């Protein structure tokens, strides 16, 4: 174990906002309290926010109907909590520091200015007919207008649905239709790693012929002129200039929706995970403070994209609810060189830094020199999220980046959990490289075997479930509550099933072993293999497709597609076809789901009942042909030989990978 760095702070029993956990004994006592008396514990946490009207009931759950509610009866506004309430004490403090694509270029937005900008955007939305409860789809680069738009939605009670910039127009269109949005916010272009991203063009294709979308607001990131459809498209800056810089806020119910965020699962199209206002914000604020040991004056740099839950909770809502200074990073970790993160750390005096293991692997492969070129003296806490971190990368982060004086927090959580659930507390929890360590307050992890038997005690591995509700828990799948129940609560009745495998070791520490379903984690991005398969079979040349993950040095997992061609396509040039199929996935889902390898296959290993044996495909994709285990249930065992031969041939001709783009 790596000893925790001691941060000497007086413990306070209630963990009110601003209080610190001083020792493991204190963590254990409070953890027990959070389970034994959740009502008292969570009531205290609710006080982190400013409420217009107090709640009546701290929490209520009804497992039979999969109904969870927190701070019921309470009224609040998330934007007020993230912006207005800080003005008296820290109006001139930086709320957001925007780190632009070009190194060394920053823009600072104070809390006071944030309030004005957000109010203008909120007034623009209202002027275009957006009302409480309406959904607004957002497809934007990492620019301050993205934060303004989210907070403006929260201010007027609209529900934002942010779509990550790596998704295609077809994926955007599906999400707009599913959410029933009438207004979309985008930018003319984005800038990333010196390249221009034509966002407006992508949105145009998404909304073409979609009458439901009446308004497209376009933020201006570059000088580029883009076609503007009269009556539908409006420049956001021009609209803002006509609006006042004050705007009233809605009194939202604690359980009113705050946002929808689409995420992939093992079946079907991505689901619109719904988070509500009170519980989500309490949990985002509390976890941001305790997991990052947030202190007044800190500069928090979460390098994720706001298009993912990490950006929602730890760039925007958590830090701003706590009155922190938060960095929005527009660029890439390797642009213009692998020292980019550390340069920003020095330029801005970053104290708490949070990124994905994949980004660390991408910069670590350039060696230590780009790190050592910068002092990093301001750093105190280093976080990781999104995928298991291999111990080598963990040690590099701890020893080289953090010079063994910063706490490394490997945080496990999901889109559906709203905030971190398994994590060390910096300076308190003794660390083990590769383990997310121990549960956060109020969180009760349960491991069960495939038959649903709960695995008690230590030294056990199983499916990771959670037996308690916590305030940040997702409440439903937008427009399909049955799917919510079905996806998370039926496999192991009475428990929330995460989809992850996990080991609890002899010390009670948790080690996430990766997904146990057909979800893969590529460069920290969660993708459903079924979605990619449907995109492939929609191509006329493909009769059948099976997609699996395979180990990838930088991205954690790469995407491997086995495809069987239709008879007509069998004569086509295989190279060209592989390119066309990669293009097909980029068109249907987006560049984020680009397959790393497409193998034109002689067949797929199926059992006699017709089920594809994915285990065998995963082994072949990884080049592990030697021990394929029991193949006796296969309908045609010879298929396996054919696949191995095809894979060998392909592996021999593969060029080494170019460094991937990670976000
Ligand atoms: O498999 C786990 C992995 O990421 C999944 C959740 O993905 P998403 O909803 O996109 O949210 C990512 C950011 C919170 C999980 O089911 N995962 C997340 N954090 C870790 C992790 N795997 C191992 N260690 C982690 N720290």
XYZ file of C-alpha atoms and ligand atoms in Angstrom:
689
model
C 0.000 0.000 0.000
C 1.065 3.555 -0.571
C 0.711 5.518 2.628
C -1.668 8.438 2.527
C 0.005 11.830 2.689
C -1.054 13.349 5.944
C -3.053 16.480 5.596
C -3.497 17.633 9.170
C -7.026 18.867 9.592
C -9.320 18.811 12.583
C -12.141 16.321 11.975
C -15.706 17.524 12.235
C -18.380 14.938 12.780
C -21.020 16.240 10.435
C -19.008 16.814 7.221
C -20.805 20.045 6.660
C -19.631 21.993 3.627
C -16.031 23.064 4.195
C -15.334 20.447 6.870
C -12.658 17.819 6.271
C -12.228 14.158 6.991
C -9.000 13.932 8.953
C -8.296 10.222 9.350
C -9.364 6.704 8.419
C -11.055 6.364 11.808
C -13.100 9.433 10.975
C -13.953 8.046 7.525
C -15.048 4.745 9.056
C -17.175 6.399 11.718
C -18.899 8.665 9.238
C -19.332 5.863 6.717
C -21.099 3.818 9.374
C -23.261 6.787 10.307
C -24.179 7.299 6.651
C -25.489 3.723 6.516
C -26.994 3.521 10.001
C -28.754 6.852 9.983
C -28.984 7.936 6.352
C -31.731 10.410 7.070
C -29.691 12.526 9.442
C -26.592 12.113 7.338
C -28.154 13.180 4.047
C -30.246 15.938 5.599
C -26.953 17.500 6.661
C -25.598 17.160 3.144
C -28.682 18.827 1.697
C -27.656 21.941 3.592
C -24.768 22.406 1.183
C -27.240 24.018 -1.196
C -29.429 27.075 -0.920
C -33.086 26.082 -0.947
C -35.972 28.453 -1.609
C -38.242 26.106 0.256
C -37.130 23.287 2.585
C -37.740 19.632 1.789
C -40.247 17.524 3.728
C -38.721 14.091 3.205
C -34.971 13.442 2.833
C -35.412 10.394 0.624
C -37.945 7.844 -0.329
C -37.622 4.771 -2.460
C -39.927 2.161 -3.797
C -37.929 -0.665 -5.355
C -41.029 -2.389 -6.739
C -41.717 0.600 -8.963
C -38.071 1.616 -9.294
C -38.942 4.983 -7.898
C -36.300 7.026 -6.070
C -36.762 10.520 -4.717
C -34.538 12.860 -2.709
C -35.257 16.041 -0.783
C -38.910 15.700 -1.682
C -40.935 18.868 -1.454
C -37.815 21.051 -1.547
C -37.516 23.885 -4.058
C -34.296 25.240 -5.494
C -32.600 26.358 -8.665
C -29.361 24.706 -9.810
C -28.146 27.829 -11.646
C -28.809 29.998 -8.601
C -26.728 27.565 -6.540
C -23.883 27.523 -9.059
C -23.824 31.247 -9.824
C -25.953 33.832 -8.021
C -25.381 32.706 -4.479
C -21.622 33.211 -4.842
C -21.803 36.832 -5.929
C -21.780 38.411 -2.493
C -18.654 36.588 -1.316
C -16.754 36.017 -4.542
C -18.263 38.011 -7.381
C -14.818 38.897 -8.737
C -13.280 35.461 -8.331
C -12.744 33.411 -11.504
C -15.586 30.963 -11.921
C -14.365 29.532 -15.209
C -10.946 29.711 -16.800
C -11.245 28.804 -20.425
C -8.008 27.217 -21.711
C -8.254 27.714 -25.449
C -6.939 25.356 -28.072
C -3.745 27.354 -28.603
C -1.338 26.925 -25.665
C -0.984 29.892 -23.349
C -4.314 31.443 -24.374
C -6.772 31.766 -21.525
C -9.947 33.665 -20.805
C -11.133 34.241 -17.264
C -14.816 34.543 -16.441
C -15.662 35.837 -12.966
C -18.778 34.758 -11.076
C -20.237 38.202 -11.720
C -19.664 37.973 -15.453
C -20.924 34.390 -15.447
C -24.209 35.572 -14.021
C -24.591 38.169 -16.754
C -23.652 35.829 -19.584
C -25.899 33.050 -18.318
C -28.799 35.471 -17.862
C -28.478 36.737 -21.421
C -28.511 33.217 -22.836
C -31.449 32.334 -20.590
C -33.340 35.354 -21.924
C -32.526 34.299 -25.494
C -33.894 30.820 -24.810
C -37.057 32.277 -23.316
C -37.431 34.643 -26.275
C -37.382 31.594 -28.534
C -40.191 30.009 -26.583
C -38.249 27.652 -24.310
C -40.220 27.044 -21.140
C -39.819 25.071 -17.949
C -39.642 21.346 -18.739
C -38.718 21.813 -22.435
C -35.681 19.934 -23.709
C -32.762 21.725 -25.356
C -30.171 19.735 -27.331
C -26.620 21.059 -27.232
C -23.822 20.118 -29.639
C -20.953 22.441 -28.844
C -17.195 22.541 -28.518
C -15.514 23.282 -25.178
C -16.223 26.999 -25.125
C -17.703 29.135 -22.326
C -21.000 29.410 -24.239
C -21.477 25.707 -23.528
C -21.368 26.365 -19.779
C -23.618 29.413 -20.204
C -26.146 27.334 -22.116
C -26.270 24.557 -19.513
C -26.696 27.005 -16.659
C -29.214 29.060 -18.657
C -31.325 25.940 -19.156
C -31.117 25.197 -15.434
C -32.092 28.795 -14.683
C -35.337 28.665 -16.633
C -36.102 25.028 -15.799
C -35.332 23.651 -19.259
C -33.691 20.221 -19.509
C -30.397 20.143 -21.374
C -29.257 17.167 -23.369
C -25.624 17.553 -24.331
C -24.304 15.522 -27.207
C -20.550 14.867 -27.309
C -18.811 16.393 -30.343
C -17.581 12.951 -31.493
C -21.095 11.882 -32.493
C -22.392 12.068 -36.052
C -25.418 13.867 -37.464
C -27.426 10.630 -37.439
C -26.685 10.134 -33.755
C -27.612 13.759 -33.042
C -30.858 13.379 -34.953
C -31.817 10.260 -32.963
C -31.189 12.100 -29.708
C -33.125 15.208 -30.774
C -36.098 13.050 -31.730
C -35.947 10.943 -28.577
C -35.758 14.005 -26.318
C -38.417 15.893 -28.324
C -36.240 19.016 -28.474
C -37.387 21.999 -30.505
C -34.278 24.056 -30.026
C -30.657 23.100 -30.668
C -27.576 25.076 -29.646
C -24.326 24.629 -31.551
C -21.312 26.625 -32.789
C -20.192 27.520 -36.275
C -17.017 25.526 -35.760
C -14.930 23.996 -33.017
C -11.141 24.072 -32.704
C -9.266 21.092 -31.397
C -5.596 20.303 -31.725
C -5.320 23.011 -34.400
C -8.056 21.404 -36.462
C -11.438 22.847 -37.296
C -14.553 20.829 -36.507
C -17.546 21.766 -38.627
C -20.239 21.491 -35.994
C -22.920 23.625 -37.645
C -22.650 21.571 -40.820
C -23.172 18.386 -38.785
C -26.188 19.891 -37.025
C -27.616 21.014 -40.381
C -27.564 17.430 -41.604
C -29.093 16.261 -38.316
C -32.065 18.630 -38.424
C -32.583 18.630 -42.170
C -36.287 17.928 -42.756
C -36.907 17.591 -39.018
C -39.803 19.989 -38.536
C -39.773 19.527 -34.794
C -36.633 21.730 -34.609
C -37.743 25.344 -34.937
C -34.613 27.118 -33.754
C -30.873 26.572 -34.046
C -28.694 28.969 -32.041
C -25.134 29.234 -33.289
C -22.258 30.374 -31.069
C -19.323 31.922 -32.897
C -16.026 30.207 -32.136
C -14.175 31.111 -35.341
C -14.529 33.712 -38.051
C -15.944 31.111 -40.436
C -19.233 32.008 -42.043
C -21.680 29.127 -42.241
C -24.981 28.879 -44.082
C -27.774 30.189 -41.850
C -31.320 29.126 -42.661
C -33.522 32.264 -42.304
C -36.139 31.961 -39.608
C -34.501 28.917 -38.019
C -30.845 29.745 -37.435
C -29.665 32.653 -35.278
C -26.235 33.780 -34.102
C -26.116 33.446 -30.336
C -23.876 36.506 -29.822
C -26.208 38.760 -31.830
C -29.220 37.476 -29.908
C -27.457 37.978 -26.574
C -26.688 41.602 -27.441
C -30.408 42.342 -27.525
C -31.041 40.784 -24.109
C -30.747 42.107 -20.577
C -28.097 40.699 -18.285
C -30.550 39.798 -15.560
C -33.026 36.988 -15.692
C -35.379 35.515 -13.128
C -34.924 31.908 -12.094
C -37.558 29.241 -11.725
C -38.217 27.597 -8.392
C -37.733 23.978 -9.378
C -38.882 20.967 -7.414
C -36.012 18.834 -6.112
C -37.201 16.017 -8.363
C -37.695 18.148 -11.491
C -35.411 17.046 -14.327
C -32.083 18.852 -14.650
C -30.614 17.060 -17.647
C -30.665 14.075 -19.935
C -27.428 12.428 -20.996
C -27.420 9.593 -23.509
C -25.289 6.586 -22.741
C -24.675 3.216 -24.335
C -25.772 -0.110 -22.967
C -25.546 -3.701 -24.104
C -28.692 -3.559 -26.206
C -30.519 -1.138 -28.461
C -29.937 2.533 -29.003
C -28.345 4.723 -26.329
C -30.596 5.565 -23.401
C -31.394 9.059 -22.181
C -30.326 8.835 -18.545
C -32.270 11.397 -16.528
C -30.874 13.291 -13.551
C -33.000 15.515 -11.364
C -32.173 18.751 -9.623
C -31.789 18.519 -5.837
C -30.168 15.144 -5.219
C -27.831 15.372 -8.209
C -26.531 18.781 -7.212
C -26.063 17.856 -3.550
C -24.113 14.782 -4.600
C -22.011 16.571 -7.249
C -21.110 19.316 -4.760
C -20.349 16.945 -1.907
C -18.205 14.561 -3.955
C -16.338 17.402 -5.630
C -15.456 18.803 -2.236
C -14.449 15.575 -0.502
C -12.954 13.548 -3.353
C -10.746 16.457 -4.439
C -10.296 17.895 -0.944
C -11.492 21.177 -2.373
C -10.398 24.302 -0.520
C -11.101 27.979 -1.115
C -8.692 29.358 -3.703
C -8.251 26.011 -5.475
C -8.072 25.857 -9.256
C -9.749 22.654 -10.387
C -8.843 21.240 -13.796
C -11.005 18.379 -14.995
C -9.736 17.614 -18.495
C -12.837 15.696 -19.616
C -15.284 16.951 -22.211
C -18.522 18.473 -20.930
C -20.273 16.100 -23.353
C -19.742 13.267 -20.849
C -20.991 12.927 -17.279
C -17.512 13.668 -15.895
C -17.694 17.119 -17.435
C -21.245 17.712 -16.196
C -20.443 16.837 -12.585
C -16.791 17.891 -12.183
C -16.290 20.754 -14.623
C -19.627 22.461 -14.209
C -22.091 21.502 -11.495
C -19.912 20.263 -8.585
C -17.177 22.921 -8.718
C -19.541 25.814 -9.429
C -21.962 24.759 -6.682
C -18.916 24.946 -4.360
C -17.839 28.366 -5.626
C -14.615 26.937 -7.058
C -12.548 28.072 -10.032
C -12.953 25.487 -12.770
C -10.938 25.071 -15.976
C -12.571 24.306 -19.326
C -9.967 22.778 -21.628
C -10.609 23.070 -25.340
C -7.568 21.203 -26.599
C -5.906 17.787 -26.598
C -3.382 16.443 -24.072
C -0.842 16.019 -26.867
C -1.314 19.389 -28.587
C 1.074 20.825 -29.483
C 3.182 18.431 -27.397
C 2.673 15.944 -24.557
C 3.537 18.599 -21.948
C 0.311 20.470 -22.605
C -1.499 19.501 -19.383
C 1.471 20.443 -17.206
C 1.946 23.744 -18.939
C -1.682 24.605 -18.156
C -1.139 23.449 -14.558
C 1.750 25.913 -14.170
C 0.099 28.745 -16.086
C -3.054 28.569 -13.969
C -1.773 27.274 -10.624
C -3.931 24.156 -10.839
C -4.357 22.396 -7.494
C -6.641 19.490 -8.361
C -6.370 17.679 -11.675
C -8.654 14.987 -13.090
C -8.319 12.975 -16.287
C -8.737 9.504 -17.801
C -6.040 6.790 -17.738
C -6.081 6.756 -21.541
C -4.924 10.392 -21.649
C -2.188 9.594 -19.132
C -1.010 6.657 -21.239
C -0.977 8.891 -24.321
C 1.267 11.460 -22.642
C 3.346 8.984 -20.624
C 4.619 7.332 -23.756
C 6.568 10.493 -24.561
C 8.556 9.872 -21.359
C 9.172 12.065 -18.322
C 10.867 15.041 -19.996
C 7.636 16.863 -21.023
C 6.439 16.526 -17.417
C 9.694 17.653 -15.850
C 9.786 20.679 -18.137
C 7.074 22.172 -15.899
C 7.179 22.667 -12.133
C 3.687 21.355 -11.157
C 4.272 22.779 -7.676
C 0.657 23.841 -7.267
C -0.736 20.293 -7.667
C -2.175 18.573 -4.605
C -4.670 15.954 -5.816
C -4.526 13.874 -9.010
C -7.672 12.038 -10.069
C -8.491 9.424 -12.686
C -11.798 8.199 -14.011
C -13.492 6.273 -16.779
C -11.631 2.970 -16.981
C -9.406 0.780 -14.893
C -5.956 2.299 -14.452
C -3.087 -0.123 -14.920
C -0.649 -0.049 -11.988
C 2.238 1.163 -14.215
C 0.316 4.221 -15.298
C -0.853 4.783 -11.739
C 2.770 4.753 -10.500
C 3.870 7.106 -13.244
C 1.077 9.512 -12.308
C 1.922 9.252 -8.617
C 5.730 9.253 -8.822
C 6.489 11.402 -11.870
C 3.548 13.784 -12.238
C 2.784 14.020 -8.517
C 6.396 13.558 -7.354
C 5.011 11.216 -4.692
C 3.639 14.189 -2.763
C 0.145 14.313 -4.323
C -2.708 11.967 -3.521
C -3.914 9.905 -6.488
C -7.654 9.282 -6.448
C -8.894 6.541 -8.785
C -12.610 7.265 -8.859
C -15.164 4.712 -9.994
C -18.595 5.827 -11.128
C -20.949 5.983 -14.119
C -23.283 8.261 -16.067
C -26.119 6.700 -14.080
C -24.548 7.360 -10.684
C -24.248 11.135 -11.183
C -21.091 11.307 -9.061
C -18.217 9.263 -7.665
C -19.190 6.137 -5.674
C -15.958 4.253 -4.987
C -12.869 6.348 -4.311
C -10.062 7.117 -1.928
C -10.279 10.316 0.094
C -7.056 12.222 -0.544
C -4.644 12.244 2.318
C -6.815 9.798 4.248
C -7.226 6.468 2.440
C -4.032 4.384 2.059
C -3.718 3.716 -1.662
C -3.175 0.624 -3.779
C -2.252 1.259 -7.420
C -5.108 0.055 -9.619
C -7.787 -0.054 -6.921
C -10.577 2.491 -6.556
C -10.274 1.556 -2.862
C -13.368 2.096 -0.688
C -16.987 3.198 -0.976
C -17.972 6.832 -0.570
C -20.406 7.792 2.186
C -23.827 6.206 1.920
C -22.706 3.788 -0.800
C -23.078 0.074 -0.180
C -21.384 -2.065 -2.856
C -22.599 -5.658 -3.067
C -20.908 -8.406 -5.089
C -23.097 -11.193 -6.450
C -22.324 -14.264 -8.523
C -24.085 -14.961 -11.833
C -26.860 -16.801 -10.016
C -27.554 -13.777 -7.846
C -26.033 -15.129 -4.621
C -24.522 -12.363 -2.565
C -20.805 -12.903 -1.985
C -20.071 -11.904 1.563
C -16.683 -11.316 3.071
C -13.320 -10.555 1.559
C -11.310 -12.068 -1.248
C -14.322 -12.467 -3.556
C -15.102 -11.443 -7.154
C -18.461 -10.936 -8.793
C -20.920 -8.585 -10.404
C -20.869 -5.149 -8.828
C -24.258 -4.015 -7.525
C -25.412 -1.316 -5.126
C -27.998 -1.926 -2.483
C -28.747 1.616 -1.334
C -30.049 4.668 -3.082
C -27.856 7.790 -3.093
C -28.846 11.339 -4.052
C -27.012 11.352 -7.416
C -28.708 8.224 -8.689
C -30.367 8.458 -12.130
C -34.139 8.441 -11.813
C -35.262 7.026 -15.126
C -34.557 6.595 -18.819
C -36.152 9.492 -20.636
C -39.529 8.397 -21.966
C -39.037 4.738 -21.045
C -39.204 3.962 -17.364
C -39.666 0.278 -18.097
C -36.312 0.219 -19.865
C -34.758 1.811 -16.793
C -36.163 -0.945 -14.591
C -35.299 -3.676 -17.051
C -31.703 -2.501 -17.617
C -30.586 -1.950 -14.067
C -32.949 -3.628 -11.625
C -34.124 -6.982 -13.012
C -30.910 -8.995 -13.347
C -30.428 -9.024 -9.553
C -33.759 -8.138 -7.924
C -33.603 -5.556 -5.175
C -30.200 -4.303 -6.357
C -28.929 -1.754 -8.875
C -26.636 -3.649 -11.293
C -23.742 -1.572 -12.597
C -22.648 -3.825 -15.480
C -19.126 -4.002 -14.019
C -17.171 -6.889 -12.623
C -15.334 -6.297 -9.370
C -13.117 -7.912 -6.751
C -13.115 -7.138 -3.046
C -9.677 -7.994 -1.700
C -8.512 -9.141 1.707
C -8.472 -5.540 2.973
C -11.985 -4.839 1.721
C -10.638 -2.753 -1.183
C -12.558 -2.745 -4.482
C -10.890 -3.480 -7.835
C -13.047 -2.847 -10.905
C -12.243 -5.504 -13.487
C -14.205 -4.030 -16.418
C -17.609 -4.524 -17.978
C -19.273 -7.896 -17.789
C -21.851 -7.013 -20.457
C -21.508 -6.143 -24.137
C -20.320 -2.643 -23.436
C -16.759 -1.670 -24.267
C -14.685 1.163 -22.927
C -12.600 2.798 -25.623
C -10.311 5.626 -24.518
C -12.610 6.110 -21.535
C -15.670 6.336 -23.823
C -18.465 3.905 -23.260
C -19.838 2.197 -26.369
C -22.318 -0.614 -26.935
C -21.083 -3.360 -29.247
C -24.695 -3.904 -30.387
C -24.914 -0.306 -31.642
C -21.760 -0.715 -33.716
C -23.017 -4.034 -35.070
C -26.306 -2.459 -36.193
C -24.377 0.323 -37.911
C -22.314 -2.294 -39.774
C -25.207 -4.515 -40.861
C -26.992 -1.437 -42.193
C -24.294 -1.428 -44.906
C -25.338 -3.314 -48.034
C -22.152 -5.391 -48.123
C -22.613 -6.836 -44.635
C -24.697 -9.902 -43.848
C -23.690 -10.221 -40.218
C -21.359 -8.502 -37.785
C -19.978 -9.114 -34.297
C -18.016 -6.462 -32.446
C -15.777 -7.020 -29.438
C -13.173 -5.048 -27.519
C -9.500 -6.001 -27.610
C -6.605 -4.786 -25.470
C -5.157 -1.534 -26.765
C -1.980 -0.051 -25.354
C -3.247 3.532 -25.158
C -7.022 3.377 -25.432
C -7.476 0.550 -22.933
C -9.747 -1.209 -25.394
C -9.916 -0.977 -29.159
C -12.910 -1.881 -31.342
C -12.640 -5.089 -33.353
C -15.345 -5.878 -35.899
C -15.815 -9.326 -37.426
C -17.996 -9.045 -40.524
C -19.514 -11.584 -42.848
C -20.191 -10.267 -46.317
C -23.283 -10.743 -48.433
C -22.776 -12.978 -51.487
C -22.764 -9.976 -53.825
C -20.045 -8.237 -51.834
C -17.682 -11.178 -51.685
C -15.911 -10.120 -54.874
C -15.225 -6.570 -53.644
C -11.716 -5.361 -52.836
C -11.280 -6.145 -49.114
C -9.151 -3.054 -48.338
C -11.679 -0.729 -49.893
C -14.484 -2.479 -48.127
C -12.790 -2.222 -44.752
C -12.413 1.536 -45.295
C -16.052 1.822 -46.354
C -17.220 -0.035 -43.251
C -15.203 2.160 -40.912
C -16.729 5.144 -42.703
C -20.173 3.619 -42.258
C -19.758 3.460 -38.461
C -18.442 7.018 -38.399
C -21.488 8.160 -40.326
C -24.076 6.315 -38.217
C -22.549 6.804 -34.750
C -19.580 9.128 -35.151
C -15.774 9.117 -35.100
C -15.904 8.144 -31.417
C -16.963 4.612 -32.454
C -14.508 4.131 -35.350
C -13.454 0.467 -35.463
C -9.721 -0.096 -35.065
C -9.909 -3.301 -37.080
C -12.433 -4.846 -39.454
C -11.866 -8.513 -40.218
C -13.729 -9.947 -43.162
C -14.566 -13.301 -41.689
C -15.403 -16.697 -43.099
C -18.015 -17.270 -40.373
C -18.809 -16.614 -36.729
C -18.452 -19.115 -33.887
C -22.027 -19.957 -32.944
C -23.479 -22.458 -30.559
C -26.045 -24.934 -31.856
C -28.756 -22.625 -30.601
C -27.323 -19.832 -32.781
C -25.723 -17.705 -30.063
C -22.394 -16.098 -30.957
C -19.624 -17.184 -28.583
C -18.177 -13.753 -27.925
C -15.590 -15.101 -25.577
C -13.895 -16.831 -28.529
C -14.066 -13.675 -30.644
C -12.507 -11.638 -27.855
C -9.641 -14.107 -27.591
C -9.039 -14.157 -31.340
C -9.171 -10.354 -31.547
C -6.533 -10.254 -28.809
C -4.390 -12.745 -30.759
C -4.691 -15.291 -27.938
C -5.346 -18.411 -29.971
C -3.606 -20.934 -27.776
C -6.185 -21.716 -25.165
C -9.632 -21.166 -26.566
C -11.265 -23.257 -23.881
C -14.206 -25.537 -24.395
C -15.509 -25.315 -27.971
C -17.682 -28.425 -27.841
C -20.957 -26.501 -27.971
C -20.061 -24.850 -31.300
C -22.216 -25.784 -34.267
C -19.214 -25.615 -36.631
C -15.898 -25.778 -34.778
C -13.990 -25.378 -38.075
C -15.069 -21.723 -38.209
C -12.594 -21.001 -35.433
C -9.629 -22.234 -37.501
C -10.742 -20.024 -40.389
C -10.999 -17.001 -38.110
C -7.580 -17.577 -36.615
C -6.029 -17.824 -40.071
C -7.774 -14.635 -41.207
C -6.695 -12.812 -38.041
C -3.071 -13.975 -38.444
C -3.006 -12.718 -41.992
C -4.485 -9.369 -41.001
C -2.185 -8.900 -37.993
C 0.808 -9.460 -40.249
C -0.225 -6.652 -42.587
C -1.317 -4.141 -39.955
C 0.634 -0.910 -39.775
C 1.585 0.282 -36.284
C -1.089 2.442 -34.744
C -0.831 6.206 -35.008
C -1.250 7.849 -31.609
C -4.987 8.076 -30.967
C -6.812 11.243 -30.112
C -8.039 11.078 -26.587
C -10.247 13.510 -24.817
O -16.845 0.231 -16.556
C -16.827 1.322 -15.674
C -15.914 2.384 -16.230
O -16.729 3.291 -16.953
C -18.089 2.864 -16.888
C -19.002 4.059 -16.857
O -18.867 4.783 -18.037
P -19.606 6.181 -18.189
O -21.029 6.024 -17.825
O -19.292 6.684 -19.546
O -18.940 7.096 -17.103
C -17.560 7.324 -17.145
C -17.173 8.400 -16.174
C -17.744 8.305 -14.831
C -18.170 2.029 -15.650
O -19.271 1.155 -15.685
N -15.219 3.107 -15.149
C -15.466 4.345 -14.710
N -14.575 4.702 -13.759
C -13.756 3.646 -13.570
C -14.177 2.622 -14.451
N -13.558 1.434 -14.477
C -12.536 1.235 -13.639
N -12.063 2.169 -12.784
C -12.641 3.386 -12.718
N -12.159 4.296 -11.887
